[in-house]
């Protein structure tokens, strides 16, 4: 992989994805080999939106590579409260850290911020835009659970409009020629820009308003949360909340090998009774965030070192 920054999943070619996933698998098999690999490195965490998994797994990843974090902390306790611009914030923090991870509510913020810094910047979610590292760990999980990434039929269900994990995943799946079935209420369909990307990539895509008809065909079902915080009107959210849930009854029509995934956090999209079944892969998916982010950081920090020399 030869990128300075990772700001959108659209950057990720099939070769890039395979390189990161192969490296992640190597690291997962032998974590001791990389324990001191980036011993002197600091990762700057700039999270302008809530996060549990993404932030903690980046922190775990750099620490397991021997490095450490410098964390801006919450927006309330930072200079952002005083009106500092994002461009200024990242320019300051790049002086403290060897790489930056940014999560921000505004779509396009990661691309903009990356233009102001020389250290590698990773987008950990820009509003309803992209979340490329989530896609890498999604694909790592899919590759392991569904025995490879070729010839897959993938259902993606829930909030396709505001769900950034969906936008990233749908884009990258086109590199693997997957058949993609999108299931959502009419009002939460994929945004036009993503449909355009998929069309341009010649993707095999169909859209549905209910899961029933296509469930038996699916190898993977990727369920997502309705992104309440991105609805301009709370009533609109309430009108759809609670639809598009799956439980043991729903899955009676599914193949025995169906892989159920979810980027988490879940609200009520997947009934807890599914957690103990062989369908459930979402907790392992979250755990895979560590080796995948270790692999990515390792590669970006190595590239940056190469550029310095
Ligand atoms: C996702 C996100 O932040 O987009 N969470 C995550 O990083 N695993 C999904 C979500 O919030 O629904």
GROMACS .gro file of C-alpha atoms and ligand atoms in nm:
model
  321
    1UNK     CA    1   0.000   0.000   0.000
    2UNK     CA    2   0.146   0.334  -0.101
    3UNK     CA    3  -0.081   0.598   0.048
    4UNK     CA    4   0.017   0.887   0.272
    5UNK     CA    5  -0.329   0.928   0.421
    6UNK     CA    6  -0.638   0.708   0.433
    7UNK     CA    7  -0.935   0.942   0.396
    8UNK     CA    8  -1.187   0.745   0.194
    9UNK     CA    9  -1.245   0.379   0.122
   10UNK     CA   10  -1.247   0.470  -0.247
   11UNK     CA   11  -0.867   0.484  -0.226
   12UNK     CA   12  -0.847   0.113  -0.146
   13UNK     CA   13  -0.771  -0.110  -0.442
   14UNK     CA   14  -0.808  -0.484  -0.421
   15UNK     CA   15  -0.428  -0.511  -0.380
   16UNK     CA   16  -0.430  -0.258  -0.096
   17UNK     CA   17  -0.703  -0.447   0.087
   18UNK     CA   18  -0.527  -0.779   0.044
   19UNK     CA   19  -0.196  -0.634   0.161
   20UNK     CA   20  -0.352  -0.497   0.481
   21UNK     CA   21  -0.553  -0.812   0.552
   22UNK     CA   22  -0.254  -1.041   0.491
   23UNK     CA   23  -0.039  -0.829   0.719
   24UNK     CA   24  -0.317  -0.828   0.983
   25UNK     CA   25  -0.339  -1.208   0.968
   26UNK     CA   26   0.040  -1.233   1.013
   27UNK     CA   27   0.024  -0.998   1.313
   28UNK     CA   28  -0.271  -1.186   1.466
   29UNK     CA   29  -0.079  -1.512   1.436
   30UNK     CA   30   0.237  -1.373   1.594
   31UNK     CA   31   0.179  -1.046   1.784
   32UNK     CA   32   0.507  -1.083   1.975
   33UNK     CA   33   0.703  -1.022   1.654
   34UNK     CA   34   0.582  -0.660   1.635
   35UNK     CA   35   0.580  -0.575   2.007
   36UNK     CA   36   0.858  -0.318   1.978
   37UNK     CA   37   0.822  -0.232   1.611
   38UNK     CA   38   0.708   0.129   1.658
   39UNK     CA   39   0.843   0.180   2.007
   40UNK     CA   40   0.910   0.551   1.964
   41UNK     CA   41   0.587   0.637   1.783
   42UNK     CA   42   0.295   0.849   1.904
   43UNK     CA   43  -0.052   0.836   1.753
   44UNK     CA   44  -0.260   1.154   1.785
   45UNK     CA   45  -0.628   1.086   1.854
   46UNK     CA   46  -0.871   1.359   1.752
   47UNK     CA   47  -1.227   1.242   1.817
   48UNK     CA   48  -1.488   1.512   1.770
   49UNK     CA   49  -1.769   1.252   1.794
   50UNK     CA   50  -1.835   0.970   2.040
   51UNK     CA   51  -1.647   0.644   1.988
   52UNK     CA   52  -1.574   0.332   2.188
   53UNK     CA   53  -1.446   0.061   1.954
   54UNK     CA   54  -1.270   0.272   1.696
   55UNK     CA   55  -1.084   0.490   1.944
   56UNK     CA   56  -0.994   0.210   2.185
   57UNK     CA   57  -0.885  -0.027   1.911
   58UNK     CA   58  -0.657   0.237   1.756
   59UNK     CA   59  -0.513   0.297   2.101
   60UNK     CA   60  -0.469  -0.076   2.160
   61UNK     CA   61  -0.315  -0.115   1.814
   62UNK     CA   62  -0.042   0.149   1.858
   63UNK     CA   63   0.034   0.025   2.211
   64UNK     CA   64   0.067  -0.333   2.086
   65UNK     CA   65   0.318  -0.202   1.831
   66UNK     CA   66   0.518  -0.053   2.117
   67UNK     CA   67   0.398   0.306   2.068
   68UNK     CA   68   0.160   0.530   2.259
   69UNK     CA   69  -0.116   0.788   2.207
   70UNK     CA   70  -0.161   1.157   2.259
   71UNK     CA   71  -0.532   1.221   2.290
   72UNK     CA   72  -0.704   1.554   2.233
   73UNK     CA   73  -0.975   1.433   2.472
   74UNK     CA   74  -1.331   1.551   2.450
   75UNK     CA   75  -1.426   1.852   2.243
   76UNK     CA   76  -1.558   2.018   2.558
   77UNK     CA   77  -1.216   2.023   2.719
   78UNK     CA   78  -1.017   2.124   2.409
   79UNK     CA   79  -0.948   2.453   2.232
   80UNK     CA   80  -1.215   2.364   1.979
   81UNK     CA   81  -1.449   2.502   2.246
   82UNK     CA   82  -1.273   2.837   2.201
   83UNK     CA   83  -1.349   2.833   1.829
   84UNK     CA   84  -1.028   2.686   1.691
   85UNK     CA   85  -1.061   2.561   1.333
   86UNK     CA   86  -0.999   2.197   1.245
   87UNK     CA   87  -0.716   2.302   1.013
   88UNK     CA   88  -0.536   2.474   1.302
   89UNK     CA   89  -0.601   2.187   1.544
   90UNK     CA   90  -0.449   1.926   1.312
   91UNK     CA   91  -0.152   2.148   1.227
   92UNK     CA   92  -0.074   2.183   1.596
   93UNK     CA   93  -0.117   1.816   1.683
   94UNK     CA   94   0.094   1.695   1.390
   95UNK     CA   95   0.384   1.854   1.575
   96UNK     CA   96   0.324   1.617   1.866
   97UNK     CA   97   0.245   1.291   1.687
   98UNK     CA   98   0.377   1.063   1.413
   99UNK     CA   99   0.031   0.990   1.271
  100UNK     CA  100  -0.320   1.121   1.332
  101UNK     CA  101  -0.661   0.956   1.359
  102UNK     CA  102  -0.956   1.187   1.305
  103UNK     CA  103  -1.328   1.141   1.365
  104UNK     CA  104  -1.543   1.442   1.289
  105UNK     CA  105  -1.915   1.506   1.228
  106UNK     CA  106  -1.859   1.688   0.900
  107UNK     CA  107  -1.844   1.496   0.575
  108UNK     CA  108  -1.521   1.575   0.388
  109UNK     CA  109  -1.342   1.686   0.707
  110UNK     CA  110  -1.075   1.415   0.685
  111UNK     CA  111  -0.984   1.507   0.329
  112UNK     CA  112  -0.966   1.874   0.421
  113UNK     CA  113  -0.756   1.807   0.733
  114UNK     CA  114  -0.519   1.579   0.540
  115UNK     CA  115  -0.428   1.871   0.315
  116UNK     CA  116  -0.280   2.057   0.611
  117UNK     CA  117  -0.053   1.786   0.753
  118UNK     CA  118   0.255   1.589   0.651
  119UNK     CA  119   0.215   1.298   0.893
  120UNK     CA  120  -0.023   1.018   0.785
  121UNK     CA  121  -0.387   1.096   0.869
  122UNK     CA  122  -0.650   0.825   0.899
  123UNK     CA  123  -1.021   0.897   0.869
  124UNK     CA  124  -1.205   0.727   1.155
  125UNK     CA  125  -1.543   0.852   1.031
  126UNK     CA  126  -1.638   1.185   0.868
  127UNK     CA  127  -2.007   1.247   0.930
  128UNK     CA  128  -2.218   1.039   0.694
  129UNK     CA  129  -1.918   1.011   0.458
  130UNK     CA  130  -1.668   0.727   0.495
  131UNK     CA  131  -1.513   0.499   0.757
  132UNK     CA  132  -1.239   0.314   0.569
  133UNK     CA  133  -1.073   0.131   0.859
  134UNK     CA  134  -1.410  -0.016   0.956
  135UNK     CA  135  -1.431  -0.156   0.603
  136UNK     CA  136  -1.089  -0.315   0.636
  137UNK     CA  137  -1.191  -0.496   0.953
  138UNK     CA  138  -1.528  -0.586   0.799
  139UNK     CA  139  -1.350  -0.747   0.505
  140UNK     CA  140  -1.101  -0.923   0.732
  141UNK     CA  141  -1.394  -1.073   0.922
  142UNK     CA  142  -1.579  -1.165   0.603
  143UNK     CA  143  -1.272  -1.325   0.452
  144UNK     CA  144  -1.224  -1.546   0.756
  145UNK     CA  145  -1.590  -1.627   0.819
  146UNK     CA  146  -1.705  -1.677   0.459
  147UNK     CA  147  -1.383  -1.843   0.334
  148UNK     CA  148  -1.255  -1.572   0.104
  149UNK     CA  149  -1.394  -1.258  -0.055
  150UNK     CA  150  -1.471  -1.381  -0.403
  151UNK     CA  151  -1.815  -1.461  -0.537
  152UNK     CA  152  -2.002  -1.338  -0.230
  153UNK     CA  153  -2.366  -1.234  -0.212
  154UNK     CA  154  -2.386  -0.966   0.053
  155UNK     CA  155  -2.698  -0.807   0.202
  156UNK     CA  156  -2.652  -0.465   0.362
  157UNK     CA  157  -2.947  -0.355   0.572
  158UNK     CA  158  -3.056  -0.058   0.781
  159UNK     CA  159  -2.953   0.306   0.748
  160UNK     CA  160  -2.793   0.318   0.407
  161UNK     CA  161  -2.835   0.692   0.378
  162UNK     CA  162  -2.638   0.811   0.679
  163UNK     CA  163  -2.436   0.495   0.753
  164UNK     CA  164  -2.075   0.573   0.666
  165UNK     CA  165  -1.965   0.213   0.725
  166UNK     CA  166  -2.208   0.116   0.447
  167UNK     CA  167  -2.075   0.376   0.204
  168UNK     CA  168  -1.721   0.254   0.254
  169UNK     CA  169  -1.802  -0.116   0.244
  170UNK     CA  170  -2.020  -0.092  -0.067
  171UNK     CA  171  -1.745   0.090  -0.254
  172UNK     CA  172  -1.470  -0.156  -0.167
  173UNK     CA  173  -1.685  -0.465  -0.232
  174UNK     CA  174  -1.696  -0.362  -0.597
  175UNK     CA  175  -1.325  -0.457  -0.616
  176UNK     CA  176  -1.423  -0.811  -0.528
  177UNK     CA  177  -1.713  -0.833  -0.772
  178UNK     CA  178  -1.964  -0.909  -0.493
  179UNK     CA  179  -2.339  -0.917  -0.557
  180UNK     CA  180  -2.480  -0.648  -0.328
  181UNK     CA  181  -2.839  -0.634  -0.204
  182UNK     CA  182  -2.935  -0.316  -0.020
  183UNK     CA  183  -3.230  -0.338   0.219
  184UNK     CA  184  -3.376  -0.022   0.374
  185UNK     CA  185  -3.686   0.190   0.402
  186UNK     CA  186  -3.741   0.413   0.101
  187UNK     CA  187  -3.631   0.720   0.300
  188UNK     CA  188  -3.293   0.568   0.399
  189UNK     CA  189  -3.177   0.439   0.062
  190UNK     CA  190  -2.815   0.476  -0.047
  191UNK     CA  191  -2.730   0.836  -0.133
  192UNK     CA  192  -2.712   0.922  -0.499
  193UNK     CA  193  -2.334   0.980  -0.479
  194UNK     CA  194  -2.273   0.622  -0.358
  195UNK     CA  195  -2.511   0.479  -0.617
  196UNK     CA  196  -2.312   0.670  -0.875
  197UNK     CA  197  -1.983   0.523  -0.748
  198UNK     CA  198  -2.129   0.173  -0.765
  199UNK     CA  199  -2.266   0.229  -1.111
  200UNK     CA  200  -1.930   0.362  -1.231
  201UNK     CA  201  -1.760   0.053  -1.090
  202UNK     CA  202  -2.005  -0.173  -1.276
  203UNK     CA  203  -2.127  -0.321  -0.946
  204UNK     CA  204  -2.396  -0.587  -0.930
  205UNK     CA  205  -2.645  -0.407  -0.710
  206UNK     CA  206  -3.013  -0.440  -0.621
  207UNK     CA  207  -3.225  -0.240  -0.379
  208UNK     CA  208  -3.510  -0.376  -0.167
  209UNK     CA  209  -3.744  -0.259   0.103
  210UNK     CA  210  -3.764  -0.595   0.275
  211UNK     CA  211  -3.522  -0.870   0.355
  212UNK     CA  212  -3.744  -1.175   0.314
  213UNK     CA  213  -3.717  -1.230  -0.058
  214UNK     CA  214  -3.339  -1.221  -0.078
  215UNK     CA  215  -3.237  -1.360   0.263
  216UNK     CA  216  -3.201  -1.722   0.143
  217UNK     CA  217  -2.946  -1.615  -0.123
  218UNK     CA  218  -2.714  -1.431   0.113
  219UNK     CA  219  -2.367  -1.540   0.227
  220UNK     CA  220  -2.332  -1.232   0.448
  221UNK     CA  221  -2.590  -1.006   0.613
  222UNK     CA  222  -2.442  -0.675   0.730
  223UNK     CA  223  -2.687  -0.506   0.967
  224UNK     CA  224  -2.653  -0.139   1.066
  225UNK     CA  225  -2.794   0.097   1.324
  226UNK     CA  226  -3.032   0.377   1.226
  227UNK     CA  227  -2.806   0.682   1.272
  228UNK     CA  228  -3.035   0.878   1.501
  229UNK     CA  229  -2.784   1.161   1.556
  230UNK     CA  230  -2.780   1.246   1.184
  231UNK     CA  231  -3.157   1.291   1.139
  232UNK     CA  232  -3.252   1.656   1.098
  233UNK     CA  233  -3.592   1.572   1.250
  234UNK     CA  234  -3.635   1.339   1.549
  235UNK     CA  235  -3.990   1.250   1.431
  236UNK     CA  236  -3.848   1.111   1.109
  237UNK     CA  237  -3.623   0.887   1.318
  238UNK     CA  238  -3.912   0.770   1.533
  239UNK     CA  239  -4.115   0.678   1.227
  240UNK     CA  240  -3.859   0.414   1.126
  241UNK     CA  241  -3.693   0.318   1.454
  242UNK     CA  242  -3.763  -0.044   1.537
  243UNK     CA  243  -3.812  -0.156   1.176
  244UNK     CA  244  -3.547  -0.371   1.015
  245UNK     CA  245  -3.469  -0.592   1.310
  246UNK     CA  246  -3.365  -0.953   1.289
  247UNK     CA  247  -3.428  -1.234   1.536
  248UNK     CA  248  -3.416  -1.615   1.535
  249UNK     CA  249  -3.746  -1.634   1.346
  250UNK     CA  250  -3.618  -1.408   1.068
  251UNK     CA  251  -3.313  -1.627   1.021
  252UNK     CA  252  -3.515  -1.946   0.970
  253UNK     CA  253  -3.516  -1.859   0.601
  254UNK     CA  254  -3.137  -1.806   0.590
  255UNK     CA  255  -2.863  -2.041   0.477
  256UNK     CA  256  -2.701  -2.230   0.766
  257UNK     CA  257  -2.370  -2.068   0.675
  258UNK     CA  258  -2.500  -1.711   0.677
  259UNK     CA  259  -2.249  -1.470   0.836
  260UNK     CA  260  -2.427  -1.195   1.033
  261UNK     CA  261  -2.218  -0.882   1.087
  262UNK     CA  262  -2.274  -0.539   1.245
  263UNK     CA  263  -2.021  -0.256   1.292
  264UNK     CA  264  -2.170  -0.198   1.641
  265UNK     CA  265  -2.298  -0.033   1.850
  266UNK     CA  266  -2.631  -0.207   1.804
  267UNK     CA  267  -2.949  -0.069   1.949
  268UNK     CA  268  -3.220  -0.326   1.872
  269UNK     CA  269  -3.136  -0.436   1.518
  270UNK     CA  270  -3.019  -0.783   1.617
  271UNK     CA  271  -3.201  -0.971   1.891
  272UNK     CA  272  -2.961  -1.092   2.163
  273UNK     CA  273  -3.084  -1.450   2.107
  274UNK     CA  274  -2.870  -1.452   1.789
  275UNK     CA  275  -2.551  -1.376   1.981
  276UNK     CA  276  -2.496  -1.737   2.084
  277UNK     CA  277  -2.566  -1.884   1.740
  278UNK     CA  278  -2.312  -1.966   1.467
  279UNK     CA  279  -2.456  -1.680   1.262
  280UNK     CA  280  -2.314  -1.413   1.493
  281UNK     CA  281  -1.979  -1.266   1.390
  282UNK     CA  282  -2.013  -0.909   1.520
  283UNK     CA  283  -1.809  -0.938   1.839
  284UNK     CA  284  -1.525  -1.112   1.660
  285UNK     CA  285  -1.558  -0.835   1.396
  286UNK     CA  286  -1.499  -0.572   1.666
  287UNK     CA  287  -1.200  -0.767   1.802
  288UNK     CA  288  -1.050  -0.784   1.453
  289UNK     CA  289  -1.019  -0.406   1.467
  290UNK     CA  290  -0.695  -0.443   1.661
  291UNK     CA  291  -0.483  -0.657   1.422
  292UNK     CA  292  -0.627  -0.474   1.122
  293UNK     CA  293  -0.545  -0.130   1.264
  294UNK     CA  294  -0.202  -0.257   1.373
  295UNK     CA  295  -0.136  -0.365   1.014
  296UNK     CA  296  -0.256  -0.036   0.870
  297UNK     CA  297  -0.058   0.178   1.117
  298UNK     CA  298   0.250  -0.034   1.059
  299UNK     CA  299   0.225   0.020   0.684
  300UNK     CA  300   0.154   0.394   0.703
  301UNK     CA  301   0.432   0.456   0.957
  302UNK     CA  302   0.674   0.253   0.744
  303UNK     CA  303   0.580   0.458   0.434
  304UNK     CA  304   0.630   0.779   0.630
  305UNK     CA  305   0.971   0.659   0.754
  306UNK     CA  306   1.066   0.572   0.394
  307UNK     CA  307   0.970   0.923   0.281
  308UNK     CA  308   1.190   1.081   0.550
  309UNK     CA  309   1.499   0.883   0.449
  310LIG     C1  310  -1.992   0.299   1.340
  310LIG     C2  311  -1.967   0.447   1.309
  310LIG     O1  312  -1.917   0.520   1.395
  310LIG     O2  313  -1.994   0.483   1.195
  310LIG     N1  314  -1.935   0.259   1.461
  310LIG     C3  315  -1.808   0.208   1.457
  310LIG     O3  316  -1.713   0.277   1.430
  310LIG     N2  317  -1.796   0.076   1.476
  310LIG     C4  318  -2.133   0.258   1.327
  310LIG     C5  319  -2.239   0.331   1.404
  310LIG     O4  320  -2.213   0.424   1.479
  310LIG     O5  321  -2.356   0.292   1.387
   0.00000   0.00000   0.00000
